[in-house]
Tab-separated table of C-alpha atoms in Angstrom:
chain	number	residue	atom	x	y	z
A	1	MET	CA	264.697	254.429	164.292
A	2	ARG	CA	267.733	252.318	165.788
A	3	GLN	CA	266.110	254.115	169.263
A	4	VAL	CA	262.547	253.202	168.597
A	5	ILE	CA	263.964	249.761	168.663
A	6	ALA	CA	266.473	250.232	171.483
A	7	VAL	CA	263.988	251.480	173.525
A	8	LEU	CA	261.882	248.624	172.399
A	9	LEU	CA	263.978	246.085	173.053
A	10	ILE	CA	265.372	248.000	176.495
A	11	SER	CA	261.713	248.496	178.055
A	12	THR	CA	260.162	244.189	177.153
A	13	LEU	CA	263.769	243.719	178.974
A	14	PHE	CA	262.140	245.786	181.641
A	15	ILE	CA	258.947	244.635	181.804
A	16	VAL	CA	260.895	241.011	181.790
A	17	TYR	CA	263.557	242.305	185.081
A	18	MET	CA	261.013	244.194	187.451
A	19	PHE	CA	257.979	241.439	187.830
A	20	GLN	CA	259.233	238.312	186.698
A	21	PRO	CA	260.839	237.747	190.432
A	22	PHE	CA	256.458	238.685	191.764
A	23	LEU	CA	255.343	235.948	189.751
A	24	ASN	CA	257.840	233.198	190.592
A	25	GLU	CA	257.670	234.123	194.737
A	26	ILE	CA	253.569	234.151	193.888
A	27	TYR	CA	253.922	230.915	192.072
A	28	HIS	CA	256.331	229.353	195.248
A	29	LEU	CA	253.425	230.471	197.822
A	30	LYS	CA	250.785	229.227	195.985
A	31	ASN	CA	252.558	225.538	195.992
A	32	LEU	CA	253.490	225.889	199.921
A	33	ALA	CA	249.570	226.632	200.412
A	34	VAL	CA	249.089	223.516	199.080
A	35	GLN	CA	251.222	221.541	200.694
A	36	ILE	CA	250.407	222.799	204.276
A	37	THR	CA	246.473	222.938	203.843
A	38	LEU	CA	246.936	218.938	202.819
A	39	ASP	CA	249.388	218.882	205.446
A	40	ARG	CA	246.693	219.824	207.960
A	41	GLY	CA	243.691	218.187	206.278
A	42	ILE	CA	245.559	214.689	206.019
A	43	GLU	CA	245.921	214.908	209.726
A	44	LYS	CA	242.636	215.185	211.264
A	45	ALA	CA	241.694	212.751	207.952
A	46	ALA	CA	243.927	210.465	209.980
A	47	VAL	CA	242.103	210.418	212.855
A	48	ASP	CA	238.560	209.573	211.220
A	49	GLY	CA	240.021	207.612	208.885
A	50	LYS	CA	239.100	209.802	205.417
A	51	PHE	CA	238.575	212.684	204.427
A	52	THR	CA	234.906	213.484	205.908
A	53	ASP	CA	233.029	216.144	203.585
A	54	GLN	CA	233.977	218.855	206.527
A	55	ILE	CA	237.862	218.227	206.102
A	56	VAL	CA	237.330	218.645	202.223
A	57	ASN	CA	235.827	221.845	202.729
A	58	GLU	CA	237.403	223.023	205.417
A	59	MET	CA	240.744	222.396	202.968
A	60	ARG	CA	238.559	223.910	199.830
A	61	MET	CA	237.447	227.115	202.335
A	62	THR	CA	240.659	228.414	203.745
A	63	LEU	CA	242.715	227.861	200.316
A	64	SER	CA	239.184	230.394	198.484
A	65	GLU	CA	239.251	232.574	201.377
A	66	GLN	CA	243.258	233.056	202.129
A	67	PHE	CA	244.515	233.188	198.018
A	68	HIS	CA	241.056	233.626	196.482
A	69	PHE	CA	240.439	230.480	194.096
A	70	SER	CA	237.207	229.688	193.342
A	71	ILE	CA	235.713	226.619	195.201
A	72	ASP	CA	235.718	225.421	191.525
A	73	GLU	CA	239.164	225.013	191.173
A	74	ILE	CA	239.680	223.579	193.984
A	75	SER	CA	240.258	220.354	193.134
A	76	PHE	CA	240.711	216.853	195.196
A	77	THR	CA	240.800	213.242	194.634
A	78	GLY	CA	241.339	211.068	198.381
A	79	THR	CA	240.461	208.896	200.617
A	80	THR	CA	236.354	208.807	201.346
A	81	ALA	CA	235.680	205.652	202.970
A	82	ALA	CA	236.607	205.044	206.646
A	83	ALA	CA	240.031	203.163	206.355
A	84	PRO	CA	240.574	201.086	209.145
A	85	ARG	CA	243.515	201.921	211.978
A	86	GLY	CA	246.973	201.156	209.694
A	87	ALA	CA	245.428	201.158	206.306
A	88	TYR	CA	246.742	203.362	204.014
A	89	ILE	CA	244.537	206.973	202.940
A	90	GLU	CA	245.828	209.458	200.644
A	91	GLY	CA	244.585	212.750	199.581
A	92	SER	CA	245.988	214.963	196.428
A	93	LEU	CA	244.554	218.304	195.865
A	94	GLY	CA	245.311	220.995	193.522
A	95	ILE	CA	245.060	224.883	192.659
A	96	PRO	CA	245.587	226.573	189.292
A	97	ALA	CA	248.965	227.256	188.793
A	98	GLY	CA	247.951	230.998	187.144
A	99	GLN	CA	250.611	232.704	185.286
A	100	LEU	CA	253.851	231.519	185.702
A	101	TRP	CA	255.501	233.782	182.957
A	102	ILE	CA	255.082	238.313	182.542
A	103	LEU	CA	255.803	237.729	179.166
A	104	PRO	CA	253.815	233.930	178.545
A	105	GLY	CA	254.353	234.483	174.369
A	106	ILE	CA	258.165	235.126	174.651
A	107	TRP	CA	258.565	232.772	177.923
A	108	GLY	CA	257.858	228.940	178.223
A	109	GLY	CA	254.248	230.170	177.210
A	110	GLU	CA	254.256	225.945	175.975
A	111	THR	CA	255.338	224.484	179.060
A	112	GLU	CA	253.293	226.094	181.329
A	113	ILE	CA	252.271	224.571	184.778
A	114	LYS	CA	248.664	224.166	184.468
A	115	GLU	CA	248.785	223.102	187.833
A	116	LEU	CA	249.652	222.412	191.137
A	117	ARG	CA	248.757	219.678	193.036
A	118	ALA	CA	250.455	218.647	196.680
A	119	TYR	CA	250.060	215.121	197.617
A	120	ALA	CA	250.166	213.010	200.725
A	121	LYS	CA	249.533	209.246	201.963
A	122	GLN	CA	249.578	208.249	206.365
A	123	MET	CA	247.993	205.944	207.592
A	124	SER	CA	244.350	205.594	209.312
A	125	GLU	CA	243.531	206.145	213.282
A	126	TYR	CA	241.123	204.779	212.207
A	127	ILE	CA	239.254	202.299	215.308
A	128	PRO	CA	235.494	201.047	213.941
A	129	ARG	CA	233.235	199.987	216.837
B	1	MET	CA	275.894	250.214	171.607
B	2	ARG	CA	274.967	251.688	174.865
B	3	GLU	CA	271.592	250.238	175.417
B	4	ALA	CA	272.731	247.560	174.433
B	5	ILE	CA	275.453	246.410	176.630
B	6	PHE	CA	273.441	248.087	179.786
B	7	SER	CA	270.602	245.637	179.232
B	8	ILE	CA	273.502	243.055	179.580
B	9	LEU	CA	274.653	243.768	182.155
B	10	LEU	CA	271.293	244.349	183.620
B	11	GLY	CA	269.990	240.747	182.232
B	12	LEU	CA	273.656	239.453	184.302
B	13	VAL	CA	272.433	241.150	187.584
B	14	CYS	CA	268.835	239.953	187.056
B	15	LEU	CA	269.602	236.899	186.307
B	16	THR	CA	272.333	236.958	189.227
B	17	PHE	CA	269.296	237.353	191.950
B	18	TRP	CA	266.865	234.957	189.671
B	19	MET	CA	268.759	231.848	190.274
B	20	TRP	CA	268.866	232.557	194.144
B	21	GLN	CA	265.440	233.120	195.055
B	22	ILE	CA	264.752	229.990	192.549
B	23	ASP	CA	267.584	227.580	194.708
B	24	ASP	CA	265.971	229.157	197.367
B	25	ASN	CA	262.249	229.523	196.911
B	26	ASN	CA	263.450	225.402	196.049
B	27	THR	CA	265.203	224.561	199.152
B	28	GLY	CA	262.041	225.982	200.880
B	29	LEU	CA	259.352	223.512	199.398
B	30	ALA	CA	261.795	220.855	199.732
B	31	ASN	CA	261.406	221.705	203.509
B	32	GLU	CA	257.989	221.758	203.493
B	33	ARG	CA	257.940	218.513	201.510
B	34	LEU	CA	260.494	216.976	204.159
B	35	LYS	CA	259.149	218.069	207.504
B	36	ASN	CA	255.458	216.662	206.158
B	37	ALA	CA	257.256	212.999	205.100
B	38	VAL	CA	259.161	213.078	207.994
B	39	ASN	CA	255.642	213.452	210.140
B	40	TYR	CA	253.529	210.503	208.219
B	41	ALA	CA	256.483	208.447	208.594
B	42	ALA	CA	256.914	208.858	212.118
B	43	HIS	CA	253.116	208.574	212.786
B	44	ASP	CA	253.089	205.190	210.852
B	45	ALA	CA	255.698	204.203	212.319
B	46	SER	CA	254.145	205.259	215.772
B	47	LEU	CA	251.396	202.568	215.306
B	48	GLN	CA	253.518	199.816	215.052
B	49	ILE	CA	253.104	197.770	218.610
B	50	ASP	CA	253.379	194.149	219.416
B	51	LYS	CA	250.142	192.762	219.728
B	52	ALA	CA	250.606	190.590	222.224
B	53	GLU	CA	252.175	192.925	224.890
B	54	VAL	CA	248.679	195.336	224.635
B	55	GLY	CA	247.256	192.136	225.405
B	56	ARG	CA	249.586	192.513	228.868
B	57	GLY	CA	248.055	196.205	228.900
B	58	ARG	CA	252.071	197.199	228.022
B	59	VAL	CA	252.847	199.479	224.793
B	60	VAL	CA	255.789	198.132	223.337
B	61	PHE	CA	256.994	198.611	219.700
B	62	ASP	CA	257.531	196.288	216.962
B	63	THR	CA	260.820	197.861	215.910
B	64	VAL	CA	261.316	195.558	212.732
B	65	SER	CA	257.141	196.394	211.635
B	66	ALA	CA	258.337	200.041	212.198
B	67	GLU	CA	261.091	200.850	210.199
B	68	GLU	CA	260.038	198.946	207.416
B	69	THR	CA	256.082	201.458	207.791
B	70	PHE	CA	258.542	204.697	208.135
B	71	THR	CA	260.472	204.203	204.923
B	72	LYS	CA	257.389	202.454	203.107
B	73	THR	CA	255.987	205.712	204.324
B	74	LEU	CA	258.821	208.575	203.048
B	75	GLN	CA	259.241	206.216	199.426
B	76	ASP	CA	255.054	206.830	198.991
B	77	ASN	CA	255.372	210.805	200.003
B	78	LEU	CA	258.523	211.376	197.690
B	79	SER	CA	258.567	209.100	194.645
B	80	LEU	CA	261.079	207.736	195.777
B	81	ASP	CA	262.504	203.458	195.462
B	82	VAL	CA	263.645	201.025	197.579
B	83	ASP	CA	267.147	202.304	198.638
B	84	LEU	CA	265.784	205.905	199.152
B	85	VAL	CA	266.962	207.372	195.928
B	86	PRO	CA	264.292	210.534	194.943
B	87	LYS	CA	262.594	209.032	191.280
B	88	ARG	CA	263.250	210.903	187.792
B	89	ASN	CA	261.368	214.397	187.647
B	90	THR	CA	260.754	215.184	191.576
B	91	LEU	CA	261.778	217.298	193.098
B	92	PHE	CA	265.655	216.049	195.560
B	93	GLN	CA	268.206	214.593	194.385
B	94	ASP	CA	269.295	212.531	196.452
B	95	LYS	CA	269.644	209.492	198.512
B	96	PHE	CA	268.091	210.057	201.176
B	97	THR	CA	269.530	208.598	204.676
B	98	VAL	CA	267.720	207.525	207.872
B	99	THR	CA	270.414	209.185	210.453
B	100	TYR	CA	268.270	208.076	213.346
B	101	THR	CA	266.076	206.111	215.085
B	102	ASP	CA	265.129	205.420	218.748
B	103	TYR	CA	261.941	204.046	221.011
B	104	ILE	CA	260.432	205.550	223.966
B	105	ASP	CA	258.116	202.560	224.669
B	106	ASP	CA	257.494	200.787	228.399
B	107	ASN	CA	260.494	198.000	227.967
B	108	ASP	CA	262.108	201.361	229.045
B	109	GLY	CA	260.480	201.929	232.418
B	110	VAL	CA	260.127	205.505	232.021
B	111	ASN	CA	258.096	208.246	233.742
B	112	TYR	CA	255.566	209.958	231.947
B	113	PRO	CA	255.793	212.659	230.303
B	114	TYR	CA	258.992	212.340	229.785
B	115	PHE	CA	262.312	215.569	228.849
B	116	TYR	CA	263.840	213.193	225.216
B	117	GLU	CA	266.978	215.038	224.596
B	118	ASN	CA	269.720	213.788	221.866
B	119	ASN	CA	271.879	217.140	221.461
B	120	VAL	CA	273.472	215.823	218.098
B	121	PHE	CA	270.333	216.120	216.300
B	122	GLY	CA	268.550	218.273	218.432
B	123	ILE	CA	266.287	216.760	219.237
B	124	HIS	CA	264.832	218.147	223.167
B	125	HIS	CA	260.597	217.614	223.526
B	126	TRP	CA	258.659	216.802	225.916
B	127	ILE	CA	255.982	213.094	225.017
B	128	TYR	CA	253.634	212.282	227.423
B	129	GLY	CA	253.313	208.199	226.598
B	130	PRO	CA	255.487	205.935	224.234
B	131	ALA	CA	256.869	207.671	221.368
B	132	VAL	CA	259.143	207.185	218.507
B	133	ILE	CA	261.586	208.794	217.027
B	134	PHE	CA	263.145	209.048	213.440
B	135	ALA	CA	265.472	211.702	211.921
B	136	VAL	CA	266.133	211.913	208.593
B	137	GLU	CA	269.115	213.587	206.814
B	138	VAL	CA	269.692	214.210	202.744
B	139	PRO	CA	271.147	217.360	200.639
B	140	ARG	CA	269.361	219.559	200.057
B	141	PRO	CA	268.017	219.923	196.326
B	142	ARG	CA	269.393	222.686	194.457
B	143	ALA	CA	268.413	224.461	191.302
B	144	PHE	CA	271.774	225.460	190.318
B	145	ASN	CA	274.955	223.365	190.549
B	146	MET	CA	276.546	226.744	191.504
B	147	ASN	CA	274.587	227.008	194.354
B	148	PRO	CA	276.370	226.059	197.308
B	149	SER	CA	275.567	222.779	198.881
B	150	TYR	CA	274.238	221.407	202.477
B	151	ASN	CA	272.263	219.113	204.498
B	152	LEU	CA	268.837	218.609	204.712
B	153	VAL	CA	267.480	217.509	208.551
B	154	LYS	CA	264.594	216.999	210.218
B	155	TRP	CA	262.982	214.985	212.938
B	156	ALA	CA	259.983	214.110	213.981
B	157	VAL	CA	258.508	212.351	217.346
B	158	PHE	CA	255.496	210.806	218.026
B	159	GLU	CA	253.629	209.139	220.784
B	160	TYR	CA	251.814	206.138	219.827
B	161	PRO	CA	247.925	207.363	218.801
B	162	LEU	CA	245.760	206.662	221.713
B	163	PRO	CA	242.535	205.587	220.565
B	164	THR	CA	239.942	208.628	219.940
B	165	PHE	CA	237.305	206.588	222.167
B	166	ILE	CA	239.986	206.693	225.225
B	167	ARG	CA	242.379	209.571	224.819
């Protein structure tokens, strides 16, 4: 009986030891991906003075194709009305965080982060003509 | 008993690896956020030109406004207070310092393209028009106190963005 308990205990720990680093890495890469995607988006948005539908769709497609999120899971809020040169535009892009812990019931199930968001703000270069 | 000791020892090895991994990931994210924020701030600073000089066909930066704008954009993107100290529960932990500021504009009488060099900050950059140069330094956020401490330094060179219809 003692051996059964020991094996159960050790195998649980082994699962955590072996697989948790992969989840940490995936979480980190998702975080970077959303940052980089928004950075590319706001660079284009600064020229147009707003996040056009095309820019927002490009960001969604990038995350959808590269990271296989459903388009509906990707949320975006930001400046969609043209801001004149020198006015601030901002954008916030969010993706589901996914599973952070290999055994969420034991570690951090309650405090798990549900969404990864990136935020960016810079001035518009757009001159209305 | 042997199994328990083995698990604990293995746990310690894994814990050390996790601590390194979380710290490394934190630094990677901090690098990305800092570089992006410095880029946005330098971009916004590059839009601050002296309008009276534009009337004379010259691009001259309004340095006071450029520095204020740089600070404001940096604050907004990285959740910093007016002293450039990060707010609570954000990625960074220590005060930011704007360590270097320079402007190349029509007051300098340089010919473009111009090779801008600053060996102290390792800036070697071709510029094709009037530009602002900023560098920012901040201690890297450490996930655990026992992780080594060093500063992250990011610089950005941003040319004055000409209106799209005359590019």
